[in-house]
Amino acid sequence: MARNNSRWPWMGASGSSGTNPMEQLLKMQQQWLESMSQGFGRAGANPFAGPFSNMGPGAAPRGPGMMGGLLQMQTKLQELERRVAELEACNEVLRFMYDWAFQIDQTQTLPKAEAEAVARHIVDDRMTPDGTFDFSTIPGWLGVWGPDKQDIVDKLMVFGEQIEWSYHLYPNGTPTVDLSRGTATFTTQSEVVPLRQGRQGAWLFLRQVSTLAKVGDGWRMRCYELSDLRQTQGDLSPMRSSLGASASAGARESGGGRRVVRRGD
């Protein structure tokens, strides 16, 4: 028996269709909303004429209150879409910064040839053409690197050769994004970097304010800015088995062999 599909105009007698039913339904819904927005603006107009006219005049409530509710719902949906887009962008920035930290670690850990390849990857694929490293607010430290890309690569290599390994941490990093401008800021009050230089170990604590720009479908670093450097250092010579309570007591009396340095003090 052939199916009667007169109520569903997009379907043929066999129940098949050349048009996606969901697309057709969405189209009908859009036509209905348009007819309502036009109908409420004309005295005596029937806002329910159109694709749902067969529902009858009493099929749904009428009046400007319903239109206001629809507009309010549309506004809320648009706000929700904007907020979701912002959250997705913030998540992208966080992933970018975690990868950024890992890449910097690699320039200070890998053998020279591999480290240089990573440094080149950073400047070519992770930074904007005018991107810089800015350490200028830390007196007597590293200044500004870039925007010349070779300058950044060279200085990453010189700095990395002094370090056996490092691990950049952003424990309280906070991203903010401006989708209309395609920009983002990543701020952390205490970037933490444990590292080793020969027999010396150090912990660096810095304030970071990085600015990023959206390029294509991804983010790139425009300015990696560090300031307010604090540093602890200590001897990392291999521990001897004779170390015991007396050595621990001596370390406590001498302050543990550590010193705290703040640049500019």
Phi, psi and omega in degrees: 000132180289140180279136177275109182249029182296335178281343182238086190297342181276354183255144179273185183296331182273356181091358178269170183208148173266355181241139178296120182303323181293320177298318180295319180295318178296323178296317179296321178296318179296318178298322180294316179296321179295318180294326178292316181295328177282321184294321182290344178271357181237130180296132176080358182283148178265106184290350182260009174289158180114216187296340180247023182295335181286356178283342179091157185292340181258014185287337182208156180295149179245173172113164182296338179299321180292320179296320177298321178296320178295318179295321178296319178296319179298319179298317179294321178295319178296320178295321178295317178299318179296317181294319178298318179298321178295316180296320177297319179294320177299319178295321177297318180296317178300315179297320178299314184292324177294321176292321178302312180301318180297318180296319177298318177304319183297325179292343182251006185233320185285162171303160191306311184297317180291321179297321179293323177296321178293318178300319178295321177298320179300310185287328183276323190244351183239359182231153173286163180303330180259017185292147181220160164256123184240108176243020191293339181277357177261105186303132175069018182259248193248353177070217180242132175254133179092184011281356177299125187294321180294326177299317179294316179300313182300317184285328172299320181290316180298316180293317182293329181293343179275353190237135176280318176200159177208165180213106182276129181235139177238074189294334181231034181294137182233120177267145169228142183232150172236097185294328181293329179263345183069037181232162178210157175231137176239120185236135172221133180285341182211080168293131185245129182227097168283139181208166178231133175233103183061235178270000182258135173249152181214153170239124176256137176235122185222159170265133180241134170227100181257140175246137183234160177229144177280123179235113185065233180257016180222178180253150176224152182282128175261320177208118175261102188248125177241144180210175173054057183286130168236146189214136170242145180226153177199160181285128179250027176301148181306134182289135179272152181294340181285351179297127181210208184297321182294320178294321179296320179295319178297323179295321179295319182293326182268004181086014175077009180071014182257155172221148180251128182238132172239120182302133178097348178286000000 
